[in-house]
């Protein structure tokens, strides 16, 4: 199946016209060389960021490589790597994927991730990669999980197994957008659970969680709590876009 998917993507990229997901100019690649170079030069991963939550550090925080928020209220996850700022050049591309259902943009976002992050992440030691899940209701309404659409296209070492279905999410009617950390944390409590059949092979393992956007970190914190309560040793976040922290 994976071979057929790779063959299909190869055919599409070589036989079908496309446009750059950033500048939207017509050309062959999903991301043009000019935009790719700009993204590589300005990627958030090249700046001094908190190793735990991925937020850019102030001058006073640089000495510990950790932001004051994580110092005084440590999250359950251990490390976070973010590709770029939410307000940067990839915001529109992500919106096209999530809200306009343009699945081809997932390939472009993955291409950028693979290009920028290849040296930084190719040797990371982990056992599993899990996408942040959508509830069944949200998944049915949207038709796909945007985090998984990107995650399944990114490159990582062969020993990291991608598992899209073992982490589950309860449906929530309240919207998180624009909420503070405290509000998001309250809304997200008990929202996630792990399939019982997966519990034995998560014990004492290292897990990567892949998300499209990280805002306050409340969602990823709750996921990490659930994983660690069920025996996972280490939780690392891989995030496409990082917003500024809400109060």
mmCIF file with all atom_site columns, C-alpha atoms in Angstrom, residues 49-221:
data_model
loop_
_atom_site.group_PDB
_atom_site.id
_atom_site.type_symbol
_atom_site.label_atom_id
_atom_site.label_alt_id
_atom_site.label_comp_id
_atom_site.label_asym_id
_atom_site.label_entity_id
_atom_site.label_seq_id
_atom_site.pdbx_PDB_ins_code
_atom_site.Cartn_x
_atom_site.Cartn_y
_atom_site.Cartn_z
_atom_site.occupancy
_atom_site.B_iso_or_equiv
_atom_site.pdbx_formal_charge
_atom_site.auth_seq_id
_atom_site.auth_comp_id
_atom_site.auth_asym_id
_atom_site.auth_atom_id
_atom_site.pdbx_PDB_model_num
ATOM 1   C CA . UNK A 1 49  ? 13.537  28.718 21.773 1.00 0.00 ? 49  UNK A CA 1
ATOM 2   C CA . UNK A 1 50  ? 12.461  27.019 24.977 1.00 0.00 ? 50  UNK A CA 1
ATOM 3   C CA . UNK A 1 51  ? 13.490  23.395 24.649 1.00 0.00 ? 51  UNK A CA 1
ATOM 4   C CA . UNK A 1 52  ? 10.331  22.283 26.438 1.00 0.00 ? 52  UNK A CA 1
ATOM 5   C CA . UNK A 1 53  ? 7.516   24.297 24.800 1.00 0.00 ? 53  UNK A CA 1
ATOM 6   C CA . UNK A 1 54  ? 9.162   25.811 21.707 1.00 0.00 ? 54  UNK A CA 1
ATOM 7   C CA . UNK A 1 55  ? 8.369   29.473 22.443 1.00 0.00 ? 55  UNK A CA 1
ATOM 8   C CA . UNK A 1 56  ? 11.069  32.042 21.517 1.00 0.00 ? 56  UNK A CA 1
ATOM 9   C CA . UNK A 1 57  ? 13.094  32.994 24.570 1.00 0.00 ? 57  UNK A CA 1
ATOM 10  C CA . UNK A 1 58  ? 13.712  36.424 26.027 1.00 0.00 ? 58  UNK A CA 1
ATOM 11  C CA . UNK A 1 59  ? 17.265  37.524 26.804 1.00 0.00 ? 59  UNK A CA 1
ATOM 12  C CA . UNK A 1 60  ? 16.884  36.674 30.495 1.00 0.00 ? 60  UNK A CA 1
ATOM 13  C CA . UNK A 1 61  ? 15.670  33.149 29.694 1.00 0.00 ? 61  UNK A CA 1
ATOM 14  C CA . UNK A 1 62  ? 18.523  32.187 27.369 1.00 0.00 ? 62  UNK A CA 1
ATOM 15  C CA . UNK A 1 63  ? 20.845  30.947 30.082 1.00 0.00 ? 63  UNK A CA 1
ATOM 16  C CA . UNK A 1 64  ? 18.561  28.016 30.966 1.00 0.00 ? 64  UNK A CA 1
ATOM 17  C CA . UNK A 1 65  ? 17.136  27.483 27.454 1.00 0.00 ? 65  UNK A CA 1
ATOM 18  C CA . UNK A 1 66  ? 13.744  27.356 29.139 1.00 0.00 ? 66  UNK A CA 1
ATOM 19  C CA . UNK A 1 67  ? 10.988  29.943 29.360 1.00 0.00 ? 67  UNK A CA 1
ATOM 20  C CA . UNK A 1 68  ? 9.714   31.238 32.691 1.00 0.00 ? 68  UNK A CA 1
ATOM 21  C CA . UNK A 1 69  ? 6.315   29.604 32.171 1.00 0.00 ? 69  UNK A CA 1
ATOM 22  C CA . UNK A 1 70  ? 7.823   26.116 31.845 1.00 0.00 ? 70  UNK A CA 1
ATOM 23  C CA . UNK A 1 71  ? 10.141  26.828 34.775 1.00 0.00 ? 71  UNK A CA 1
ATOM 24  C CA . UNK A 1 72  ? 7.307   27.719 37.140 1.00 0.00 ? 72  UNK A CA 1
ATOM 25  C CA . UNK A 1 73  ? 4.586   25.458 35.682 1.00 0.00 ? 73  UNK A CA 1
ATOM 26  C CA . UNK A 1 74  ? 6.308   22.584 33.943 1.00 0.00 ? 74  UNK A CA 1
ATOM 27  C CA . UNK A 1 75  ? 4.197   20.773 31.319 1.00 0.00 ? 75  UNK A CA 1
ATOM 28  C CA . UNK A 1 76  ? 4.023   17.002 31.100 1.00 0.00 ? 76  UNK A CA 1
ATOM 29  C CA . UNK A 1 77  ? 5.788   16.852 27.720 1.00 0.00 ? 77  UNK A CA 1
ATOM 30  C CA . UNK A 1 78  ? 9.588   16.885 27.667 1.00 0.00 ? 78  UNK A CA 1
ATOM 31  C CA . UNK A 1 79  ? 10.552  18.689 24.480 1.00 0.00 ? 79  UNK A CA 1
ATOM 32  C CA . UNK A 1 80  ? 9.026   20.645 21.597 1.00 0.00 ? 80  UNK A CA 1
ATOM 33  C CA . UNK A 1 81  ? 10.358  21.427 18.137 1.00 0.00 ? 81  UNK A CA 1
ATOM 34  C CA . UNK A 1 82  ? 8.397   23.874 15.974 1.00 0.00 ? 82  UNK A CA 1
ATOM 35  C CA . UNK A 1 83  ? 8.977   24.571 12.285 1.00 0.00 ? 83  UNK A CA 1
ATOM 36  C CA . UNK A 1 84  ? 7.758   28.166 12.030 1.00 0.00 ? 84  UNK A CA 1
ATOM 37  C CA . UNK A 1 85  ? 5.664   30.934 13.561 1.00 0.00 ? 85  UNK A CA 1
ATOM 38  C CA . UNK A 1 86  ? 1.919   30.802 13.016 1.00 0.00 ? 86  UNK A CA 1
ATOM 39  C CA . UNK A 1 87  ? 2.046   34.340 11.608 1.00 0.00 ? 87  UNK A CA 1
ATOM 40  C CA . UNK A 1 88  ? 4.681   33.348 9.036  1.00 0.00 ? 88  UNK A CA 1
ATOM 41  C CA . UNK A 1 89  ? 4.542   32.311 5.411  1.00 0.00 ? 89  UNK A CA 1
ATOM 42  C CA . UNK A 1 90  ? 2.894   28.910 5.973  1.00 0.00 ? 90  UNK A CA 1
ATOM 43  C CA . UNK A 1 91  ? -0.258  30.131 7.721  1.00 0.00 ? 91  UNK A CA 1
ATOM 44  C CA . UNK A 1 92  ? -2.304  30.430 4.536  1.00 0.00 ? 92  UNK A CA 1
ATOM 45  C CA . UNK A 1 93  ? -1.128  27.032 3.317  1.00 0.00 ? 93  UNK A CA 1
ATOM 46  C CA . UNK A 1 94  ? -2.290  25.411 6.543  1.00 0.00 ? 94  UNK A CA 1
ATOM 47  C CA . UNK A 1 95  ? -5.642  27.209 6.326  1.00 0.00 ? 95  UNK A CA 1
ATOM 48  C CA . UNK A 1 96  ? -6.070  25.969 2.753  1.00 0.00 ? 96  UNK A CA 1
ATOM 49  C CA . UNK A 1 97  ? -5.524  22.424 3.997  1.00 0.00 ? 97  UNK A CA 1
ATOM 50  C CA . UNK A 1 98  ? -7.746  22.623 7.092  1.00 0.00 ? 98  UNK A CA 1
ATOM 51  C CA . UNK A 1 99  ? -10.637 24.795 5.982  1.00 0.00 ? 99  UNK A CA 1
ATOM 52  C CA . UNK A 1 100 ? -10.673 24.566 2.184  1.00 0.00 ? 100 UNK A CA 1
ATOM 53  C CA . UNK A 1 101 ? -9.869  20.842 2.233  1.00 0.00 ? 101 UNK A CA 1
ATOM 54  C CA . UNK A 1 102 ? -7.040  21.145 -0.268 1.00 0.00 ? 102 UNK A CA 1
ATOM 55  C CA . UNK A 1 103 ? -5.236  17.935 0.632  1.00 0.00 ? 103 UNK A CA 1
ATOM 56  C CA . UNK A 1 104 ? -2.421  18.634 -1.841 1.00 0.00 ? 104 UNK A CA 1
ATOM 57  C CA . UNK A 1 105 ? -1.212  21.319 0.561  1.00 0.00 ? 105 UNK A CA 1
ATOM 58  C CA . UNK A 1 106 ? -0.320  18.583 3.046  1.00 0.00 ? 106 UNK A CA 1
ATOM 59  C CA . UNK A 1 107 ? 2.393   17.402 0.659  1.00 0.00 ? 107 UNK A CA 1
ATOM 60  C CA . UNK A 1 108 ? 3.804   20.911 0.362  1.00 0.00 ? 108 UNK A CA 1
ATOM 61  C CA . UNK A 1 109 ? 3.857   21.369 4.126  1.00 0.00 ? 109 UNK A CA 1
ATOM 62  C CA . UNK A 1 110 ? 5.540   18.004 4.531  1.00 0.00 ? 110 UNK A CA 1
ATOM 63  C CA . UNK A 1 111 ? 8.100   18.917 1.860  1.00 0.00 ? 111 UNK A CA 1
ATOM 64  C CA . UNK A 1 112 ? 9.025   22.055 3.801  1.00 0.00 ? 112 UNK A CA 1
ATOM 65  C CA . UNK A 1 113 ? 9.254   20.077 7.036  1.00 0.00 ? 113 UNK A CA 1
ATOM 66  C CA . UNK A 1 114 ? 11.473  17.453 5.400  1.00 0.00 ? 114 UNK A CA 1
ATOM 67  C CA . UNK A 1 115 ? 13.760  20.106 3.912  1.00 0.00 ? 115 UNK A CA 1
ATOM 68  C CA . UNK A 1 116 ? 14.164  22.341 6.952  1.00 0.00 ? 116 UNK A CA 1
ATOM 69  C CA . UNK A 1 117 ? 14.142  19.698 9.694  1.00 0.00 ? 117 UNK A CA 1
ATOM 70  C CA . UNK A 1 118 ? 16.134  16.908 8.051  1.00 0.00 ? 118 UNK A CA 1
ATOM 71  C CA . UNK A 1 119 ? 19.443  17.675 9.770  1.00 0.00 ? 119 UNK A CA 1
ATOM 72  C CA . UNK A 1 120 ? 17.858  18.507 13.116 1.00 0.00 ? 120 UNK A CA 1
ATOM 73  C CA . UNK A 1 121 ? 15.547  15.525 13.528 1.00 0.00 ? 121 UNK A CA 1
ATOM 74  C CA . UNK A 1 122 ? 16.834  12.624 11.445 1.00 0.00 ? 122 UNK A CA 1
ATOM 75  C CA . UNK A 1 123 ? 18.558  10.939 14.379 1.00 0.00 ? 123 UNK A CA 1
ATOM 76  C CA . UNK A 1 124 ? 15.955  11.525 17.096 1.00 0.00 ? 124 UNK A CA 1
ATOM 77  C CA . UNK A 1 125 ? 15.458  8.498  19.315 1.00 0.00 ? 125 UNK A CA 1
ATOM 78  C CA . UNK A 1 126 ? 11.764  7.577  19.625 1.00 0.00 ? 126 UNK A CA 1
ATOM 79  C CA . UNK A 1 127 ? 9.536   4.546  19.186 1.00 0.00 ? 127 UNK A CA 1
ATOM 80  C CA . UNK A 1 128 ? 6.242   5.944  17.899 1.00 0.00 ? 128 UNK A CA 1
ATOM 81  C CA . UNK A 1 129 ? 4.822   9.004  16.180 1.00 0.00 ? 129 UNK A CA 1
ATOM 82  C CA . UNK A 1 130 ? 1.159   9.818  16.883 1.00 0.00 ? 130 UNK A CA 1
ATOM 83  C CA . UNK A 1 131 ? -0.861  12.663 15.339 1.00 0.00 ? 131 UNK A CA 1
ATOM 84  C CA . UNK A 1 132 ? -3.074  14.783 17.593 1.00 0.00 ? 132 UNK A CA 1
ATOM 85  C CA . UNK A 1 133 ? -6.482  13.173 16.975 1.00 0.00 ? 133 UNK A CA 1
ATOM 86  C CA . UNK A 1 134 ? -9.816  14.743 16.070 1.00 0.00 ? 134 UNK A CA 1
ATOM 87  C CA . UNK A 1 135 ? -13.029 13.552 17.637 1.00 0.00 ? 135 UNK A CA 1
ATOM 88  C CA . UNK A 1 136 ? -15.124 11.256 15.447 1.00 0.00 ? 136 UNK A CA 1
ATOM 89  C CA . UNK A 1 137 ? -17.659 14.062 15.003 1.00 0.00 ? 137 UNK A CA 1
ATOM 90  C CA . UNK A 1 138 ? -14.992 16.557 13.904 1.00 0.00 ? 138 UNK A CA 1
ATOM 91  C CA . UNK A 1 139 ? -13.335 13.980 11.691 1.00 0.00 ? 139 UNK A CA 1
ATOM 92  C CA . UNK A 1 140 ? -16.632 13.184 9.981  1.00 0.00 ? 140 UNK A CA 1
ATOM 93  C CA . UNK A 1 141 ? -17.371 16.861 9.422  1.00 0.00 ? 141 UNK A CA 1
ATOM 94  C CA . UNK A 1 142 ? -13.918 17.727 8.027  1.00 0.00 ? 142 UNK A CA 1
ATOM 95  C CA . UNK A 1 143 ? -13.295 14.423 6.299  1.00 0.00 ? 143 UNK A CA 1
ATOM 96  C CA . UNK A 1 144 ? -9.652  14.114 7.360  1.00 0.00 ? 144 UNK A CA 1
ATOM 97  C CA . UNK A 1 145 ? -7.215  14.844 10.185 1.00 0.00 ? 145 UNK A CA 1
ATOM 98  C CA . UNK A 1 146 ? -4.881  17.594 8.980  1.00 0.00 ? 146 UNK A CA 1
ATOM 99  C CA . UNK A 1 147 ? -2.149  16.624 11.451 1.00 0.00 ? 147 UNK A CA 1
ATOM 100 C CA . UNK A 1 148 ? -2.104  13.061 10.173 1.00 0.00 ? 148 UNK A CA 1
ATOM 101 C CA . UNK A 1 149 ? -2.173  14.172 6.521  1.00 0.00 ? 149 UNK A CA 1
ATOM 102 C CA . UNK A 1 150 ? 1.107   16.008 7.092  1.00 0.00 ? 150 UNK A CA 1
ATOM 103 C CA . UNK A 1 151 ? 2.620   13.535 9.561  1.00 0.00 ? 151 UNK A CA 1
ATOM 104 C CA . UNK A 1 152 ? 2.258   10.527 7.279  1.00 0.00 ? 152 UNK A CA 1
ATOM 105 C CA . UNK A 1 153 ? 4.232   12.378 4.596  1.00 0.00 ? 153 UNK A CA 1
ATOM 106 C CA . UNK A 1 154 ? 7.163   13.503 6.732  1.00 0.00 ? 154 UNK A CA 1
ATOM 107 C CA . UNK A 1 155 ? 10.406  11.574 6.794  1.00 0.00 ? 155 UNK A CA 1
ATOM 108 C CA . UNK A 1 156 ? 11.758  10.064 9.988  1.00 0.00 ? 156 UNK A CA 1
ATOM 109 C CA . UNK A 1 157 ? 14.032  7.155  10.762 1.00 0.00 ? 157 UNK A CA 1
ATOM 110 C CA . UNK A 1 158 ? 12.653  3.700  10.030 1.00 0.00 ? 158 UNK A CA 1
ATOM 111 C CA . UNK A 1 159 ? 12.540  2.663  13.678 1.00 0.00 ? 159 UNK A CA 1
ATOM 112 C CA . UNK A 1 160 ? 9.855   5.283  14.442 1.00 0.00 ? 160 UNK A CA 1
ATOM 113 C CA . UNK A 1 161 ? 6.477   3.685  13.785 1.00 0.00 ? 161 UNK A CA 1
ATOM 114 C CA . UNK A 1 162 ? 3.599   5.986  12.815 1.00 0.00 ? 162 UNK A CA 1
ATOM 115 C CA . UNK A 1 163 ? 0.340   5.052  14.552 1.00 0.00 ? 163 UNK A CA 1
ATOM 116 C CA . UNK A 1 164 ? -2.652  7.243  13.618 1.00 0.00 ? 164 UNK A CA 1
ATOM 117 C CA . UNK A 1 165 ? -5.442  5.456  15.478 1.00 0.00 ? 165 UNK A CA 1
ATOM 118 C CA . UNK A 1 166 ? -4.358  4.504  19.004 1.00 0.00 ? 166 UNK A CA 1
ATOM 119 C CA . UNK A 1 167 ? -4.775  7.981  20.526 1.00 0.00 ? 167 UNK A CA 1
ATOM 120 C CA . UNK A 1 168 ? -8.453  9.008  20.601 1.00 0.00 ? 168 UNK A CA 1
ATOM 121 C CA . UNK A 1 169 ? -10.393 12.156 21.403 1.00 0.00 ? 169 UNK A CA 1
ATOM 122 C CA . UNK A 1 170 ? -13.802 12.681 22.960 1.00 0.00 ? 170 UNK A CA 1
ATOM 123 C CA . UNK A 1 171 ? -16.093 15.142 21.212 1.00 0.00 ? 171 UNK A CA 1
ATOM 124 C CA . UNK A 1 172 ? -16.263 18.666 22.642 1.00 0.00 ? 172 UNK A CA 1
ATOM 125 C CA . UNK A 1 173 ? -18.765 21.292 21.536 1.00 0.00 ? 173 UNK A CA 1
ATOM 126 C CA . UNK A 1 174 ? -16.831 24.283 22.949 1.00 0.00 ? 174 UNK A CA 1
ATOM 127 C CA . UNK A 1 175 ? -14.331 26.031 20.663 1.00 0.00 ? 175 UNK A CA 1
ATOM 128 C CA . UNK A 1 176 ? -10.787 26.548 21.972 1.00 0.00 ? 176 UNK A CA 1
ATOM 129 C CA . UNK A 1 177 ? -9.729  29.331 19.593 1.00 0.00 ? 177 UNK A CA 1
ATOM 130 C CA . UNK A 1 178 ? -8.981  32.548 21.462 1.00 0.00 ? 178 UNK A CA 1
ATOM 131 C CA . UNK A 1 179 ? -9.149  30.940 24.914 1.00 0.00 ? 179 UNK A CA 1
ATOM 132 C CA . UNK A 1 180 ? -6.506  31.363 27.598 1.00 0.00 ? 180 UNK A CA 1
ATOM 133 C CA . UNK A 1 181 ? -4.340  28.509 28.855 1.00 0.00 ? 181 UNK A CA 1
ATOM 134 C CA . UNK A 1 182 ? -6.548  28.092 31.912 1.00 0.00 ? 182 UNK A CA 1
ATOM 135 C CA . UNK A 1 183 ? -9.722  27.924 29.806 1.00 0.00 ? 183 UNK A CA 1
ATOM 136 C CA . UNK A 1 184 ? -8.205  25.538 27.292 1.00 0.00 ? 184 UNK A CA 1
ATOM 137 C CA . UNK A 1 185 ? -6.811  23.355 30.041 1.00 0.00 ? 185 UNK A CA 1
ATOM 138 C CA . UNK A 1 186 ? -10.237 23.129 31.691 1.00 0.00 ? 186 UNK A CA 1
ATOM 139 C CA . UNK A 1 187 ? -11.960 22.298 28.389 1.00 0.00 ? 187 UNK A CA 1
ATOM 140 C CA . UNK A 1 188 ? -9.427  19.686 27.356 1.00 0.00 ? 188 UNK A CA 1
ATOM 141 C CA . UNK A 1 189 ? -9.290  17.676 30.597 1.00 0.00 ? 189 UNK A CA 1
ATOM 142 C CA . UNK A 1 190 ? -10.219 14.011 30.079 1.00 0.00 ? 190 UNK A CA 1
ATOM 143 C CA . UNK A 1 191 ? -10.639 14.650 26.341 1.00 0.00 ? 191 UNK A CA 1
ATOM 144 C CA . UNK A 1 192 ? -8.089  12.030 25.253 1.00 0.00 ? 192 UNK A CA 1
ATOM 145 C CA . UNK A 1 193 ? -7.730  8.323  25.808 1.00 0.00 ? 193 UNK A CA 1
ATOM 146 C CA . UNK A 1 194 ? -5.659  5.439  24.481 1.00 0.00 ? 194 UNK A CA 1
ATOM 147 C CA . UNK A 1 195 ? -7.017  2.325  22.825 1.00 0.00 ? 195 UNK A CA 1
ATOM 148 C CA . UNK A 1 196 ? -6.708  -0.490 25.371 1.00 0.00 ? 196 UNK A CA 1
ATOM 149 C CA . UNK A 1 197 ? -5.022  -2.795 22.868 1.00 0.00 ? 197 UNK A CA 1
ATOM 150 C CA . UNK A 1 198 ? -2.160  -0.283 22.539 1.00 0.00 ? 198 UNK A CA 1
ATOM 151 C CA . UNK A 1 199 ? -1.378  0.078  26.234 1.00 0.00 ? 199 UNK A CA 1
ATOM 152 C CA . UNK A 1 200 ? 1.115   -2.829 26.525 1.00 0.00 ? 200 UNK A CA 1
ATOM 153 C CA . UNK A 1 201 ? 3.428   -1.665 23.738 1.00 0.00 ? 201 UNK A CA 1
ATOM 154 C CA . UNK A 1 202 ? 3.472   1.977  24.899 1.00 0.00 ? 202 UNK A CA 1
ATOM 155 C CA . UNK A 1 203 ? 4.919   1.039  28.286 1.00 0.00 ? 203 UNK A CA 1
ATOM 156 C CA . UNK A 1 204 ? 8.432   2.485  28.807 1.00 0.00 ? 204 UNK A CA 1
ATOM 157 C CA . UNK A 1 205 ? 8.495   3.892  25.262 1.00 0.00 ? 205 UNK A CA 1
ATOM 158 C CA . UNK A 1 206 ? 9.330   7.297  23.798 1.00 0.00 ? 206 UNK A CA 1
ATOM 159 C CA . UNK A 1 207 ? 6.543   8.948  21.797 1.00 0.00 ? 207 UNK A CA 1
ATOM 160 C CA . UNK A 1 208 ? 6.434   11.868 19.352 1.00 0.00 ? 208 UNK A CA 1
ATOM 161 C CA . UNK A 1 209 ? 3.177   13.809 19.054 1.00 0.00 ? 209 UNK A CA 1
ATOM 162 C CA . UNK A 1 210 ? 2.662   15.658 15.779 1.00 0.00 ? 210 UNK A CA 1
ATOM 163 C CA . UNK A 1 211 ? 0.392   18.719 15.693 1.00 0.00 ? 211 UNK A CA 1
ATOM 164 C CA . UNK A 1 212 ? -0.353  21.378 13.110 1.00 0.00 ? 212 UNK A CA 1
ATOM 165 C CA . UNK A 1 213 ? -0.587  24.358 15.489 1.00 0.00 ? 213 UNK A CA 1
ATOM 166 C CA . UNK A 1 214 ? 0.530   24.919 19.081 1.00 0.00 ? 214 UNK A CA 1
ATOM 167 C CA . UNK A 1 215 ? -1.032  27.871 20.889 1.00 0.00 ? 215 UNK A CA 1
ATOM 168 C CA . UNK A 1 216 ? -1.007  27.648 24.690 1.00 0.00 ? 216 UNK A CA 1
ATOM 169 C CA . UNK A 1 217 ? 0.165   24.032 24.737 1.00 0.00 ? 217 UNK A CA 1
ATOM 170 C CA . UNK A 1 218 ? -2.843  22.884 26.778 1.00 0.00 ? 218 UNK A CA 1
ATOM 171 C CA . UNK A 1 219 ? -3.853  20.186 24.285 1.00 0.00 ? 219 UNK A CA 1
ATOM 172 C CA . UNK A 1 220 ? -0.351  18.762 24.001 1.00 0.00 ? 220 UNK A CA 1
ATOM 173 C CA . UNK A 1 221 ? 0.078   18.948 27.769 1.00 0.00 ? 221 UNK A CA 1
#
